[in-house]
Coordinates of C-alpha atoms in Angstrom, one line a residue:
M1163 CA 86.5 120.7 101.7
K1164 CA 90.2 121.4 101.4
F1165 CA 92.3 118.8 99.6
A1166 CA 96.0 117.8 99.9
L1167 CA 97.1 115.8 96.9
I1168 CA 100.3 113.6 97.2
G1169 CA 101.9 112.7 93.9
A1170 CA 102.2 115.0 90.8
G1171 CA 102.5 112.2 88.2
V1172 CA 99.9 110.9 85.7
M1173 CA 97.3 109.9 88.3
G1174 CA 98.0 113.1 90.3
K1175 CA 97.1 115.0 87.2
A1176 CA 93.9 113.0 86.8
H1177 CA 92.9 113.9 90.4
A1178 CA 93.7 117.5 89.8
I1179 CA 91.5 117.6 86.7
A1180 CA 88.7 116.2 88.7
L1181 CA 89.2 118.6 91.6
R1182 CA 89.0 121.5 89.1
S1183 CA 86.0 120.2 87.2
V1184 CA 83.7 118.5 89.7
A1185 CA 81.7 121.5 90.8
T1186 CA 81.2 122.6 87.2
V1187 CA 79.9 119.2 86.1
F1188 CA 77.9 118.6 89.3
P1189 CA 76.7 122.1 90.5
D1190 CA 75.1 120.6 93.7
V1191 CA 78.6 119.8 94.9
P1192 CA 80.5 122.6 96.6
A1193 CA 83.8 123.3 94.8
P1194 CA 86.7 121.6 96.6
V1195 CA 89.7 123.8 97.5
R1196 CA 93.0 122.7 96.0
E1197 CA 95.1 123.5 99.1
I1198 CA 98.4 121.6 98.9
L1199 CA 100.2 119.6 96.2
A1200 CA 103.1 117.4 97.5
D1201 CA 105.7 115.6 95.4
V1202 CA 109.1 114.1 96.2
D1203 CA 110.4 116.5 93.5
G1204 CA 109.9 120.0 95.0
S1205 CA 110.4 121.8 91.8
R1206 CA 107.8 119.6 90.1
A1207 CA 105.4 120.2 93.0
E1208 CA 105.9 124.0 92.6
Q1209 CA 105.4 123.9 88.8
H1210 CA 102.3 121.7 88.9
A1211 CA 100.8 123.5 91.8
K1212 CA 100.8 126.7 89.8
A1213 CA 99.5 125.0 86.7
W1214 CA 96.8 122.9 88.5
G1215 CA 95.6 125.7 90.8
F1216 CA 96.9 124.6 94.2
R1217 CA 97.5 127.2 96.8
H1218 CA 100.7 125.7 98.1
A1219 CA 103.4 123.2 97.1
T1220 CA 105.8 121.0 99.2
D1221 CA 108.2 118.2 98.9
D1222 CA 107.2 117.0 102.4
W1223 CA 104.2 114.7 102.1
L1224 CA 103.8 114.3 105.9
S1225 CA 103.4 118.1 106.4
A1226 CA 100.5 117.9 103.8
C1227 CA 98.8 115.2 105.8
L1228 CA 99.2 117.0 109.1
A1229 CA 98.2 120.5 107.8
P1230 CA 95.3 121.5 110.1
E1231 CA 93.4 123.2 107.2
V1232 CA 93.3 120.0 105.1
D1233 CA 90.1 117.9 105.2
V1234 CA 90.9 115.2 102.6
V1235 CA 94.2 113.7 101.5
G1236 CA 94.4 112.2 98.0
I1237 CA 97.2 109.7 97.5
C1238 CA 98.6 109.1 94.0
T1239 CA 102.0 107.5 94.7
P1240 CA 103.6 104.1 94.0
N1241 CA 101.9 101.2 95.9
H1242 CA 104.5 100.7 98.6
L1243 CA 104.0 104.3 99.9
H1244 CA 100.3 104.0 100.4
K1245 CA 100.2 102.5 103.8
E1246 CA 102.5 105.0 105.6
M1247 CA 100.7 107.9 104.0
V1248 CA 97.2 106.6 104.6
L1249 CA 97.9 105.8 108.3
A1250 CA 99.4 109.3 108.8
A1251 CA 96.4 111.0 107.2
I1252 CA 93.9 109.0 109.2
G1253 CA 95.9 109.6 112.4
A1254 CA 95.7 113.3 111.6
G1255 CA 91.9 113.1 111.4
K1256 CA 91.6 113.3 107.6
H1257 CA 89.4 111.5 105.1
V1258 CA 91.5 109.6 102.5
Y1259 CA 91.0 109.1 98.7
C1260 CA 93.7 106.6 97.6
E1261 CA 94.6 105.2 94.2
K1262 CA 94.4 101.4 93.7
P1263 CA 95.7 99.0 94.7
L1264 CA 95.2 99.9 98.3
G1265 CA 98.4 98.2 99.5
L1266 CA 101.1 95.8 98.5
D1267 CA 99.0 92.9 99.9
G1268 CA 96.0 91.9 102.0
A1269 CA 97.8 92.6 105.3
E1270 CA 98.6 96.2 104.4
A1271 CA 95.2 96.8 103.0
A1272 CA 93.6 95.3 106.2
S1273 CA 95.6 97.6 108.4
M1274 CA 94.4 100.7 106.5
Y1275 CA 90.8 99.5 106.4
L1276 CA 90.7 98.8 110.1
A1277 CA 92.5 102.1 111.0
A1278 CA 89.9 104.1 108.9
R1279 CA 87.0 102.1 110.4
D1280 CA 88.1 102.7 113.9
A1281 CA 88.8 106.4 113.3
G1282 CA 85.5 107.0 111.5
A1283 CA 87.3 108.3 108.4
K1284 CA 85.6 108.3 105.0
T1285 CA 87.6 106.5 102.5
A1286 CA 87.7 105.7 98.8
V1287 CA 89.9 103.7 96.4
G1288 CA 90.4 104.7 92.8
F1289 CA 88.3 102.1 91.0
N1290 CA 86.9 104.7 88.6
Y1291 CA 85.9 102.3 85.8
T1292 CA 82.7 101.3 87.7
C1293 CA 81.7 104.9 87.6
N1294 CA 81.0 104.5 83.9
P1295 CA 77.3 105.0 83.1
M1296 CA 77.4 101.9 80.9
I1297 CA 78.7 99.8 83.8
R1298 CA 76.0 101.2 86.0
L1299 CA 73.4 100.3 83.4
A1300 CA 74.9 96.8 83.2
R1301 CA 74.4 96.3 86.9
S1302 CA 70.8 97.6 86.8
I1303 CA 70.1 95.1 84.0
V1304 CA 71.5 92.3 86.1
E1305 CA 69.7 93.4 89.3
A1306 CA 66.4 93.6 87.4
G1307 CA 66.7 90.0 86.4
E1308 CA 66.6 90.8 82.7
L1309 CA 69.3 88.2 81.9
G1310 CA 67.6 85.5 84.0
D1311 CA 69.9 83.5 86.2
P1312 CA 73.6 84.4 85.8
V1313 CA 75.4 81.4 84.2
S1314 CA 79.0 82.6 83.7
F1315 CA 81.3 85.6 83.9
S1316 CA 84.4 86.0 81.7
G1317 CA 86.5 89.1 82.3
S1318 CA 89.9 90.4 81.1
F1319 CA 92.2 93.3 81.5
E1320 CA 95.0 93.2 79.0
E1321 CA 97.5 95.9 78.1
D1322 CA 100.9 95.9 76.4
Y1323 CA 102.8 98.6 78.4
L1324 CA 105.5 96.0 79.2
G1325 CA 105.1 94.0 76.0
D1326 CA 108.5 95.1 74.6
P1327 CA 111.2 92.9 76.2
Q1328 CA 113.5 95.9 76.0
A1329 CA 111.2 98.1 78.1
P1330 CA 113.2 99.1 81.2
F1331 CA 112.8 97.8 84.7
G1332 CA 110.5 100.1 86.7
W1333 CA 108.9 100.1 90.2
R1334 CA 106.0 98.0 89.0
C1335 CA 108.5 95.1 88.4
A1336 CA 109.7 94.9 92.0
R1337 CA 107.8 93.2 94.9
S1338 CA 109.0 95.8 97.4
T1339 CA 107.4 98.7 95.5
A1340 CA 104.5 97.1 93.6
G1341 CA 103.6 93.9 95.3
S1342 CA 102.2 91.6 92.6
G1343 CA 102.6 92.7 89.0
A1344 CA 99.7 92.6 86.5
L1345 CA 97.4 91.5 89.3
N1346 CA 97.8 94.6 91.5
D1347 CA 98.0 97.0 88.6
L1348 CA 95.3 95.7 86.3
G1349 CA 93.6 92.7 88.1
S1350 CA 92.5 94.9 90.9
H1351 CA 90.2 96.8 88.6
L1352 CA 88.8 93.6 87.1
I1353 CA 88.2 92.0 90.5
H1354 CA 86.4 95.1 91.7
L1355 CA 84.3 95.1 88.5
A1356 CA 83.3 91.5 89.1
H1357 CA 82.3 92.3 92.7
F1358 CA 80.3 95.3 91.4
L1359 CA 78.4 93.4 88.8
V1360 CA 77.8 89.9 90.2
G1361 CA 79.1 89.7 93.8
R1362 CA 82.1 88.4 95.8
L1363 CA 84.3 85.5 95.0
A1364 CA 84.3 82.3 97.0
S1365 CA 87.4 80.6 95.5
V1366 CA 90.1 81.0 92.8
Y1367 CA 92.6 78.9 91.0
G1368 CA 95.4 81.0 89.5
N1369 CA 98.2 80.5 87.1
L1370 CA 100.9 83.2 87.1
T1371 CA 103.5 83.7 84.4
T1372 CA 106.5 86.0 84.2
V1373 CA 107.1 86.3 80.4
Y1374 CA 110.2 88.4 80.6
R1375 CA 112.2 87.5 83.6
Q1376 CA 114.9 90.3 83.1
R1377 CA 114.6 93.9 82.0
P1378 CA 117.3 96.5 81.4
D1379 CA 118.3 98.7 84.3
P1380 CA 117.2 102.2 83.3
N1381 CA 120.3 103.5 85.1
G1382 CA 122.6 101.3 83.0
G1383 CA 124.7 98.3 84.0
A1384 CA 123.4 94.7 84.4
W1385 CA 119.8 93.6 83.6
R1386 CA 117.5 93.3 86.6
E1387 CA 115.3 90.4 87.6
V1388 CA 111.6 91.0 87.3
E1389 CA 110.1 90.0 90.7
N1390 CA 106.4 89.6 89.9
E1391 CA 104.1 88.3 87.2
D1392 CA 103.3 89.6 83.7
M1393 CA 100.2 87.5 83.2
A1394 CA 97.5 85.7 85.2
Q1395 CA 94.9 83.2 84.1
V1396 CA 92.4 82.6 86.8
L1397 CA 89.4 80.2 87.2
V1398 CA 87.0 81.7 89.7
Q1399 CA 83.8 80.7 91.5
F1400 CA 81.5 83.3 92.9
E1401 CA 79.7 83.0 96.2
S1402 CA 76.5 82.4 94.2
G1403 CA 78.1 79.3 92.8
M1404 CA 78.5 80.8 89.3
P1405 CA 81.8 80.0 87.6
G1406 CA 84.0 82.4 85.7
T1407 CA 87.4 83.2 84.3
F1408 CA 89.9 86.2 84.5
E1409 CA 92.6 86.9 81.9
I1410 CA 95.1 89.6 83.0
S1411 CA 98.2 90.7 81.2
R1412 CA 100.6 93.7 81.0
V1413 CA 102.4 92.1 77.9
A1414 CA 99.4 91.5 75.6
T1415 CA 100.8 92.9 72.4
G1416 CA 98.4 95.2 70.6
R1417 CA 96.0 95.6 73.6
K1418 CA 95.6 99.0 75.2
S1419 CA 92.9 99.7 77.8
G1420 CA 91.6 96.1 77.5
L1421 CA 89.2 95.9 80.4
A1422 CA 86.3 93.8 79.1
F1423 CA 83.7 91.3 80.3
R1424 CA 81.0 88.9 79.0
L1425 CA 78.3 88.0 81.5
T1426 CA 76.0 85.2 80.3
G1427 CA 72.5 84.6 81.8
S1428 CA 69.8 82.0 81.2
R1429 CA 67.8 84.6 79.2
G1430 CA 70.4 87.0 77.8
S1431 CA 73.9 88.3 78.0
L1432 CA 76.0 91.4 78.2
T1433 CA 79.4 92.3 76.7
F1434 CA 81.5 95.4 77.3
D1435 CA 85.0 96.6 76.2
Q1436 CA 86.6 99.6 77.8
V1437 CA 88.1 100.7 74.5
R1438 CA 84.5 101.4 73.4
M1439 CA 83.6 102.6 76.9
N1440 CA 80.4 104.4 75.7
E1441 CA 78.8 101.2 74.4
L1442 CA 77.1 98.3 76.1
R1443 CA 76.0 95.3 74.0
V1444 CA 72.9 93.4 75.2
Y1445 CA 71.4 90.1 73.9
R1446 CA 67.9 89.1 74.9
A1447 CA 66.9 85.5 74.1
A1448 CA 63.2 86.6 74.1
D1449 CA 63.6 88.7 71.0
H1450 CA 61.5 87.8 68.0
S1451 CA 62.6 84.9 65.8
G1452 CA 64.7 86.2 62.9
Q1453 CA 65.4 89.4 64.8
A1454 CA 67.6 88.1 67.6
G1455 CA 71.0 89.5 68.1
Y1456 CA 73.1 91.8 70.2
Q1457 CA 71.8 95.4 70.6
T1458 CA 74.4 98.1 71.0
I1459 CA 73.3 100.7 73.6
L1460 CA 75.1 104.1 73.3
A1461 CA 75.7 106.2 76.4
G1462 CA 73.3 109.1 76.6
P1463 CA 71.5 111.4 79.0
E1464 CA 69.1 108.7 80.2
H1465 CA 72.0 106.9 81.9
A1466 CA 73.5 107.8 85.3
D1467 CA 75.5 111.0 85.4
Y1468 CA 75.9 111.3 81.6
E1469 CA 73.6 114.3 81.2
N1470 CA 75.8 116.3 83.6
F1471 CA 78.5 116.3 80.9
C1472 CA 76.4 116.3 77.7
P1473 CA 72.7 116.6 76.8
A1474 CA 73.0 114.5 73.6
P1475 CA 73.4 110.8 73.3
G1476 CA 76.3 109.1 71.6
H1477 CA 78.9 111.9 72.1
G1478 CA 80.7 109.9 74.7
L1479 CA 82.6 110.4 78.0
G1480 CA 86.3 109.9 78.6
I1481 CA 88.5 108.4 81.3
N1482 CA 88.9 111.7 83.1
D1483 CA 85.2 112.1 83.2
L1484 CA 85.0 108.9 85.2
K1485 CA 87.4 110.4 87.7
V1486 CA 85.1 113.5 88.0
I1487 CA 82.2 111.1 88.8
E1488 CA 84.3 109.2 91.3
L1489 CA 85.3 112.5 93.1
R1490 CA 81.6 113.5 93.2
N1491 CA 80.9 110.3 95.0
V1492 CA 83.7 110.9 97.5
L1493 CA 82.5 114.5 98.2
A1494 CA 78.9 113.4 98.6
G1495 CA 79.9 110.6 100.9
I1496 CA 81.8 112.9 103.2
A1497 CA 79.3 115.8 103.1
H1498 CA 76.3 113.6 103.8
D1499 CA 78.0 111.0 106.0
R1500 CA 77.0 108.1 103.8
A1501 CA 78.9 105.1 102.4
I1502 CA 81.2 105.5 99.5
E1503 CA 80.8 102.5 97.3
A1504 CA 84.5 101.6 96.6
D1505 CA 85.9 102.3 100.1
F1506 CA 88.8 100.8 102.0
E1507 CA 86.8 97.7 102.8
E1508 CA 86.4 97.0 99.1
G1509 CA 90.0 97.8 98.6
W1510 CA 90.9 95.2 101.2
R1511 CA 88.5 92.6 99.7
V1512 CA 90.1 93.1 96.3
Q1513 CA 93.5 92.6 97.8
A1514 CA 92.4 89.5 99.6
V1515 CA 91.4 88.0 96.2
I1516 CA 94.8 88.8 94.8
D1517 CA 96.5 87.2 97.8
A1518 CA 94.4 84.1 97.2
I1519 CA 95.3 84.0 93.5
E1520 CA 99.0 84.1 94.4
E1521 CA 98.6 81.5 97.0
S1522 CA 96.7 79.3 94.6
D1523 CA 99.5 79.6 92.0
R1524 CA 102.1 78.6 94.6
N1525 CA 100.2 75.6 95.9
R1526 CA 98.4 74.6 92.7
C1527 CA 95.0 74.3 94.4
W1528 CA 91.7 76.2 94.7
T1529 CA 92.0 78.9 97.4
S1530 CA 89.4 81.0 99.1
P1531 CA 90.0 84.8 99.8
A1532 CA 90.1 85.9 103.4
T1533 CA 86.7 86.8 104.7
T1534 CA 87.8 89.0 107.6
P1535 CA 90.6 91.5 107.7
L1536 CA 92.0 90.0 110.9
L1537 CA 92.9 86.9 108.9
A1538 CA 94.7 88.7 106.1
V1539 CA 98.3 87.6 105.7
P1540 CA 101.0 89.0 103.5
A1541 CA 101.9 87.1 100.3
T1542 CA 105.1 85.1 100.3
G1543 CA 107.3 83.6 97.6
D1544 CA 108.6 85.2 94.4
G1545 CA 105.2 85.5 92.7
Q1546 CA 106.9 84.9 89.3
G1547 CA 105.1 81.8 88.1
T1548 CA 106.6 80.1 85.0
A1549 CA 108.9 81.8 82.7
V1550 CA 108.4 81.3 79.0
H1551 CA 110.9 83.7 77.6
S1552 CA 114.0 85.5 78.9
G1553 CA 114.3 89.2 78.5
G1554 CA 118.0 89.1 79.3
Q1555 CA 121.1 88.6 77.3

């Protein structure tokens, strides 16, 4: 399959690494062809196309989508560009592999999901964290009933990339380019993880906070108003009736890749932290008296996909390895005409939860996510929540 990749930034590089590596790691997958790299900066496109092994470079993303030789379009651009690019690629008969979040809101995500469904296009959203062999093991433990009846889920995704009040205003701070803030950027991963492990959400009660309401304009001049939230605290209830909590922040000083969860059951529990992504901690209540405690399981060749990278346990995978696994799933789904787990339907369902959290914050009430894409509506309001500090002068 021939790929066009749009966006030569950080995530574009992650996709390029996966495109180069996937057939080496998974020899049953035919090596994809790196056909076209597109970027708004033509010189950067040329430079990275040469370094990353793409045959052609362009500053015209539409020509990449329309190129007759291209089979799959990968999209690694800011959120507000996804919809136009996705619809163009689908209209040109391509399969699409888009980074998360799928759109600015549920309405955009629904339009992309429905277009892909009607066209018969294979789709995938970049929720690569659930490709981790340890997360796969966690789900198999839950599905096997080893924890008993699920009792509660507590999840978080906290980072500090905007923890400095002097950090400049960027596209992630504007509603028109990012949609929601920490919710779209980090919460989308956490919501998908919760769906993956324990099922869909029935209702949410959200509280959103913009900690630093102003940030310096990187181009100089006056400070700019931050238009979306820095933090979200969310009470959730799953369709099973199980309660839970989400904690999401882009200003959590000292936290880096802070995706974590604790899942408690009637006979045991699981804990996981992305910083130690090659470990899963398991507690089983049936352990012998005096010997009960959390067991730390290290990733190894007995776990899904690990042995394709390394034959020895405990050596560990990295974040780019998860992208390689994710790309394998995309290629296999297309080649064998089978479902890709995190497809545009899941991208829309995640976005529907984010919409519900924002609506809950505005109305101060429990809110249910949309259950059909025809009912998805765009978020309204400023989405800023309550300010607790001012980042301005």
